Amino acid sequence: MANPPSKPPRGIKTPKETSGLLMTMIRALSATESNEHREIEKTALEREYKRCDQKLEELISMEHQNLARVMHLFTSVSSEINLSRERVQAAKQKLLACKTLLRCKRDELRKFYVESIEQHHMLTQLTQIEQIKEVPFQLNMLESKNQYLQCTKLLMDTLQISNNDLKNIDALNELRIELKHKKQALYNRLLDELMNHIYVISPQSAKSFRRTGSDGYNSSFGQSTRRSYKYIPQIASHKDILNENNETDINELDTEKFVPIAVECLAILFKLNDTIEKLKSTMQTQLVEIVEKTTKQISTTNQSKNSGEQLVTLVNGVILQFYSVVDAHQLFLCSLDKIVDQKLLANVNKYDLKYVWENIESIVQMFLSNYLDVNSHSDLIIKSTPIFSNIDLNVFFSKKKIQRPKQCLFKFSNAFESSSDILERPFTSITQTQTMICTSSSDNIIYIYEPLTMFIQQIEQSINMNTCTLSLWLNEYIRTVFLDRQHSKVATTVESITKQADAWHSITTPEQIQELIISRPLLSSTVSIWNNICQIKKLVITMPEYASHFLMIMVSISRSYKETCDNLFTSSIKSCDNTTKLVSYLWIQKHDLVDYLKQSHNWVRREYENKSKKSSVDELKRYTQEADKLFENLEGNDFKVTSVSDINQLRCLAHLLESMEWFGKKLNEISNPESKHYLVPKLNTSKTDNNNLPLSLVETLHQLGKDFLEISDNILLYLYLEVRAQSIYYLLPSFESAIGNTTEPKVLDLNQSVSSLHEAMLNAISNSKSQYIFEGLGEVMAKSLVNYTRNIETIDEIAIRKIIRDITMLKYNIAAMLGASQVTLEKTVHYYELLLCTPKEILEEILEKGAGFSEAEYLNLLQIVHRSNKNIEETTSLQNDLNRLSDILSQTKQTFLI
């Protein structure tokens, strides 16, 4: 079916046709002049009408159904219109009737209108009452879903309605009281949650210190491969969060979303000032609780670490948590500023981050005072503001007996109690559970100095101050307590080391020798002293600001130890009896002799010594000259040698020699700016370097290193002279050596003594120094043996042959020790063999082979032979032989060796 014709829009009318076809035809017919023409027009018109009728019939037949439907609709609409006209007419008549009636009863109608308004108001109040009755349930539901903002708005709107619109309804008094309690409870909950987020949940996010090895301490103290943590303010992110204000996504552990909502809720509750005052008054207690809980947790979970590592972990953990607390306070203050600006609030007693940092500084100061043992130094407690007026933190941080950790594992997430419990609990209850993870000691500052310094830098950067209170306190403590105790401790340690019974006999173990990378053992006391200096050196690196003080301690230790070692050496070489003089002690006191030996080409310290030790003519000449120099220094002195030095004492001196040399070199290394072991890297050329290290003290330390090397040189020279003094003791009985038989040198005893000394020196000192001590000893022995012949009155052939045999054994022993032939002792053997010859044989040998000895030695030899030969006329024969000797020597003009 085709669509029915649509009705044209109301207000649009079809314009009337003014010059239609009919009028055109009429005008055409009127204008015609003849009937014929009219007929033609009439015929044409009839034909057109027929054609139109036919077309109309065709259209009607085509649109019959639509036309029928339209006619039916037209009939229906026409009927409805008629009915509507009738009803409108009836309403009009009624309105006219009402108008007539209203005019008659206007006052009565006004009364009814007022009553209807009152009924409407009562109905509205009843609706509000019904809604208010459901508010407590709604509040509980919103609180359970942590939708604090909606809950607060609903509560405050309800209170406003009940106190304004419904204030005269006494039946709501009980509900009003309940809502007021709800308001207080909501405030308490918001405050508790706020403090819980600031002091519990936010610090709990700093979990890195709970992991093993997370304290960033990968090596010994002062060696910082430590993890660098830095406090970065979170202002920008906090402002973005404030703009979100989406409470549907809030999580009870999401501090960044909760704090802005809590601040807005507290502003709606008109409790901002109360909240701020509560935060300020409980800040110290909350910070103390963080310290206490962290201490308990670390003492329980880090049992495998030593006390120093545990303390570092504790300090790092507390500092990280304090950073989180500051972040939370900063978020609170940013939220507070935005709410104040939005709501145009006045008289809000705000605090700033500086106040938070001041509280944290004071807590850290009191917390560290117990670990650093400064309870007796109350003058060190420096306060910027009197923030501890309500509680006594000294009671909390007082020393307690270290509690043994429990075996059960401590869960950090469950360790914190609710903030409300902390607020309601008196402070004295906290003190009952106070624990310490290590013993109180001033040395603890060594472990925590670096993280504490970094913490101070962050505080000063945050509050834009050059020096904060904690920095002043730390500097005062180090200067007045730590440095004094460190110096006293080191002095006591050095004194105890040097005054032990075996301080100068105890040597390093093989394990220590391997660890120190040395070839010969050192005195344990020297290694202990050096270890103390190394500890002070570490402090120079750890606390560069106090490098000058530590360097003074190092200088004091070194100077005191040098004086002790110098006194030990002097007392060791002196005889107990002032009337008895040791030859070696006499020699070492002669400065000209000492200088001569040090300038000799044989001196082991000469830098250009790079030669192979061969018994060349020049070396033999130098050794002979040294022997002559030694004997020259014996003439004109009264010797009463009752004994020689004990070999154990000489071994002790040998260990002291190596120890002084090693210690002196170590001091030179740490005081040499070019050395990799220098105290601090890259020393400037100015009077002080970038670590406040004065060059004058460095130079003093370097000079002390030279002094120790000088002591080592003096000991080496003494050992060199003592070995030669042994020869005089055994080979020159004329010095009253208490050997018993003054007519025969104890060559075998000397041989045994030299062997023992050589073995002791090899085990105690380096090969080069041992070789220096024993090289040239054969020349001194030969000189002593030749000088011994002056005491022979008559020749005993058996005794002479025994001496020759003993000297030969001594020669082989010395040659084996030094790895070189002993030409001088070989000649000495020959000299004793000449004692068994006649004067004629002696003179003939000189003519045949040349002079092997000096004229005085030949004279002595001829005199002894003549005294022993009774068959020769002494006066005539001796004089003739002496004259002949003089002639022979003048003729040969040989150079006398030895």
Short mmCIF file of N, CA and C in Angstrom, two decimals, residues 787-866:
data_model
loop_
_atom_site.label_atom_id
_atom_site.label_comp_id
_atom_site.label_asym_id
_atom_site.label_seq_id
_atom_site.Cartn_x
_atom_site.Cartn_y
_atom_site.Cartn_z
N ASN A 787 148.28 -11.23 65.25
CA ASN A 787 148.60 -10.46 66.46
C ASN A 787 148.75 -11.36 67.68
N TYR A 788 148.06 -12.52 67.66
CA TYR A 788 148.17 -13.45 68.79
C TYR A 788 149.59 -13.97 68.96
N THR A 789 150.35 -14.09 67.86
CA THR A 789 151.70 -14.66 67.93
C THR A 789 152.64 -13.80 68.77
N ARG A 790 152.27 -12.53 69.01
CA ARG A 790 153.14 -11.68 69.84
C ARG A 790 153.20 -12.17 71.27
N ASN A 791 152.22 -12.94 71.67
CA ASN A 791 152.18 -13.43 73.05
C ASN A 791 152.88 -14.78 73.22
N ILE A 792 153.37 -15.35 72.11
CA ILE A 792 154.04 -16.66 72.21
C ILE A 792 155.48 -16.46 72.67
N GLU A 793 155.82 -17.13 73.77
CA GLU A 793 157.20 -17.07 74.29
C GLU A 793 158.07 -18.11 73.61
N THR A 794 157.61 -19.33 73.63
CA THR A 794 158.35 -20.42 72.98
C THR A 794 157.37 -21.22 72.14
N ILE A 795 157.91 -21.80 71.09
CA ILE A 795 157.07 -22.53 70.15
C ILE A 795 156.88 -23.95 70.63
N ASP A 796 155.56 -24.31 70.75
CA ASP A 796 155.19 -25.68 71.04
C ASP A 796 154.66 -26.28 69.74
N GLU A 797 155.45 -27.16 69.16
CA GLU A 797 155.13 -27.67 67.82
C GLU A 797 153.75 -28.32 67.80
N ILE A 798 153.42 -29.05 68.85
CA ILE A 798 152.10 -29.72 68.87
C ILE A 798 150.99 -28.70 68.90
N ALA A 799 151.18 -27.66 69.73
CA ALA A 799 150.15 -26.62 69.83
C ALA A 799 150.02 -25.85 68.52
N ILE A 800 151.20 -25.57 67.90
CA ILE A 800 151.16 -24.83 66.63
C ILE A 800 150.44 -25.63 65.56
N ARG A 801 150.72 -26.91 65.49
CA ARG A 801 150.07 -27.74 64.47
C ARG A 801 148.56 -27.86 64.75
N LYS A 802 148.21 -27.88 66.02
CA LYS A 802 146.78 -27.90 66.35
C LYS A 802 146.10 -26.62 65.92
N ILE A 803 146.81 -25.48 66.14
CA ILE A 803 146.25 -24.20 65.71
C ILE A 803 146.13 -24.15 64.20
N ILE A 804 147.14 -24.67 63.51
CA ILE A 804 147.10 -24.69 62.05
C ILE A 804 145.89 -25.50 61.56
N ARG A 805 145.66 -26.64 62.20
CA ARG A 805 144.52 -27.48 61.82
C ARG A 805 143.20 -26.76 62.09
N ASP A 806 143.13 -26.09 63.23
CA ASP A 806 141.90 -25.38 63.55
C ASP A 806 141.65 -24.21 62.60
N ILE A 807 142.71 -23.49 62.25
CA ILE A 807 142.55 -22.37 61.31
C ILE A 807 142.10 -22.87 59.95
N THR A 808 142.64 -24.03 59.56
CA THR A 808 142.24 -24.61 58.26
C THR A 808 140.76 -24.95 58.28
N MET A 809 140.28 -25.52 59.37
CA MET A 809 138.84 -25.81 59.47
C MET A 809 138.03 -24.51 59.45
N LEU A 810 138.54 -23.49 60.15
CA LEU A 810 137.85 -22.19 60.15
C LEU A 810 137.80 -21.61 58.74
N LYS A 811 138.89 -21.75 58.02
CA LYS A 811 138.96 -21.23 56.66
C LYS A 811 137.89 -21.89 55.78
N TYR A 812 137.82 -23.21 55.86
CA TYR A 812 136.83 -23.91 55.04
C TYR A 812 135.39 -23.54 55.44
N ASN A 813 135.19 -23.34 56.71
CA ASN A 813 133.85 -22.98 57.19
C ASN A 813 133.44 -21.60 56.66
N ILE A 814 134.36 -20.64 56.76
CA ILE A 814 134.06 -19.29 56.26
C ILE A 814 133.85 -19.32 54.76
N ALA A 815 134.71 -20.10 54.05
CA ALA A 815 134.57 -20.19 52.59
C ALA A 815 133.22 -20.80 52.21
N ALA A 816 132.78 -21.80 52.99
CA ALA A 816 131.49 -22.42 52.70
C ALA A 816 130.33 -21.45 52.97
N MET A 817 130.46 -20.66 54.01
CA MET A 817 129.40 -19.71 54.34
C MET A 817 129.28 -18.61 53.29
N LEU A 818 130.42 -18.08 52.83
CA LEU A 818 130.40 -16.95 51.92
C LEU A 818 130.47 -17.35 50.47
N GLY A 819 130.81 -18.61 50.21
CA GLY A 819 130.90 -19.05 48.82
C GLY A 819 132.09 -18.47 48.10
N ALA A 820 133.14 -18.17 48.82
CA ALA A 820 134.36 -17.60 48.21
C ALA A 820 135.56 -18.08 49.01
N SER A 821 136.67 -18.25 48.33
CA SER A 821 137.91 -18.70 48.99
C SER A 821 138.43 -17.62 49.92
N GLN A 822 139.07 -18.08 50.99
CA GLN A 822 139.59 -17.17 52.01
C GLN A 822 141.12 -17.12 51.89
N VAL A 823 141.60 -16.23 51.03
CA VAL A 823 143.04 -16.13 50.76
C VAL A 823 143.78 -15.67 52.00
N THR A 824 143.19 -14.77 52.75
CA THR A 824 143.88 -14.21 53.92
C THR A 824 144.07 -15.27 55.00
N LEU A 825 143.06 -16.09 55.24
CA LEU A 825 143.22 -17.17 56.22
C LEU A 825 144.21 -18.21 55.73
N GLU A 826 144.24 -18.43 54.43
CA GLU A 826 145.23 -19.35 53.87
C GLU A 826 146.64 -18.85 54.15
N LYS A 827 146.85 -17.55 54.01
CA LYS A 827 148.15 -16.96 54.32
C LYS A 827 148.44 -17.02 55.81
N THR A 828 147.38 -16.91 56.64
CA THR A 828 147.58 -17.01 58.08
C THR A 828 148.05 -18.41 58.45
N VAL A 829 147.47 -19.42 57.79
CA VAL A 829 147.94 -20.79 58.02
C VAL A 829 149.43 -20.90 57.67
N HIS A 830 149.78 -20.28 56.56
CA HIS A 830 151.19 -20.32 56.15
C HIS A 830 152.07 -19.59 57.15
N TYR A 831 151.56 -18.50 57.75
CA TYR A 831 152.33 -17.76 58.74
C TYR A 831 152.63 -18.63 59.95
N TYR A 832 151.61 -19.40 60.39
CA TYR A 832 151.85 -20.29 61.51
C TYR A 832 152.78 -21.44 61.12
N GLU A 833 152.73 -21.83 59.87
CA GLU A 833 153.66 -22.87 59.42
C GLU A 833 155.10 -22.37 59.45
N LEU A 834 155.30 -21.06 59.21
CA LEU A 834 156.65 -20.49 59.26
C LEU A 834 157.22 -20.53 60.67
N LEU A 835 156.32 -20.60 61.68
CA LEU A 835 156.82 -20.70 63.05
C LEU A 835 157.61 -21.98 63.27
N LEU A 836 157.33 -22.99 62.44
CA LEU A 836 158.02 -24.27 62.57
C LEU A 836 159.28 -24.34 61.68
N CYS A 837 159.60 -23.25 60.99
CA CYS A 837 160.78 -23.20 60.12
C CYS A 837 161.93 -22.49 60.85
N THR A 838 163.13 -22.62 60.26
CA THR A 838 164.30 -21.92 60.79
C THR A 838 164.38 -20.54 60.20
N PRO A 839 165.15 -19.63 60.81
CA PRO A 839 165.27 -18.28 60.25
C PRO A 839 165.80 -18.29 58.82
N LYS A 840 166.72 -19.22 58.57
CA LYS A 840 167.28 -19.28 57.23
C LYS A 840 166.20 -19.64 56.21
N GLU A 841 165.34 -20.59 56.56
CA GLU A 841 164.27 -21.01 55.64
C GLU A 841 163.27 -19.87 55.41
N ILE A 842 163.09 -19.10 56.47
CA ILE A 842 162.15 -17.97 56.32
C ILE A 842 162.71 -16.94 55.37
N LEU A 843 163.98 -16.59 55.53
CA LEU A 843 164.59 -15.58 54.67
C LEU A 843 164.72 -16.07 53.24
N GLU A 844 165.02 -17.33 53.07
CA GLU A 844 165.13 -17.86 51.72
C GLU A 844 163.77 -17.84 51.00
N GLU A 845 162.74 -18.09 51.72
CA GLU A 845 161.41 -18.04 51.11
C GLU A 845 161.08 -16.64 50.66
N ILE A 846 161.50 -15.63 51.45
CA ILE A 846 161.24 -14.26 51.04
C ILE A 846 161.98 -13.94 49.75
N LEU A 847 163.24 -14.40 49.68
CA LEU A 847 164.01 -14.17 48.45
C LEU A 847 163.41 -14.89 47.26
N GLU A 848 162.89 -16.06 47.50
CA GLU A 848 162.39 -16.89 46.40
C GLU A 848 160.98 -16.46 45.96
N LYS A 849 160.07 -16.23 46.92
CA LYS A 849 158.67 -15.96 46.58
C LYS A 849 158.23 -14.52 46.81
N GLY A 850 159.08 -13.76 47.44
CA GLY A 850 158.70 -12.40 47.76
C GLY A 850 158.07 -12.32 49.15
N ALA A 851 157.91 -11.09 49.64
CA ALA A 851 157.38 -10.87 50.98
C ALA A 851 155.86 -11.05 50.95
N GLY A 852 155.36 -11.88 51.80
CA GLY A 852 153.92 -12.09 51.92
C GLY A 852 153.33 -11.39 53.11
N PHE A 853 154.18 -10.87 54.01
CA PHE A 853 153.71 -10.23 55.24
C PHE A 853 154.47 -8.93 55.41
N SER A 854 154.10 -8.17 56.39
CA SER A 854 154.76 -6.90 56.67
C SER A 854 156.08 -7.15 57.39
N GLU A 855 156.90 -6.11 57.41
CA GLU A 855 158.20 -6.22 58.06
C GLU A 855 158.05 -6.50 59.55
N ALA A 856 157.05 -5.85 60.18
CA ALA A 856 156.83 -6.08 61.61
C ALA A 856 156.43 -7.52 61.88
N GLU A 857 155.64 -8.09 60.99
CA GLU A 857 155.23 -9.47 61.18
C GLU A 857 156.41 -10.42 60.99
N TYR A 858 157.27 -10.12 60.04
CA TYR A 858 158.48 -10.94 59.87
C TYR A 858 159.42 -10.81 61.07
N LEU A 859 159.51 -9.57 61.59
CA LEU A 859 160.36 -9.37 62.77
C LEU A 859 159.83 -10.18 63.94
N ASN A 860 158.53 -10.14 64.14
CA ASN A 860 157.92 -10.92 65.22
C ASN A 860 158.16 -12.41 65.02
N LEU A 861 158.06 -12.84 63.78
CA LEU A 861 158.26 -14.25 63.46
C LEU A 861 159.69 -14.69 63.77
N LEU A 862 160.69 -13.89 63.39
CA LEU A 862 162.09 -14.24 63.63
C LEU A 862 162.42 -14.23 65.13
N GLN A 863 161.82 -13.27 65.83
CA GLN A 863 162.07 -13.21 67.27
C GLN A 863 161.54 -14.45 67.98
N ILE A 864 160.34 -14.90 67.61
CA ILE A 864 159.75 -16.08 68.24
C ILE A 864 160.61 -17.31 67.94
N VAL A 865 161.02 -17.43 66.67
CA VAL A 865 161.84 -18.60 66.28
C VAL A 865 163.17 -18.61 67.04
N HIS A 866 163.76 -17.44 67.17
CA HIS A 866 165.04 -17.39 67.89
C HIS A 866 164.86 -17.71 69.36
#
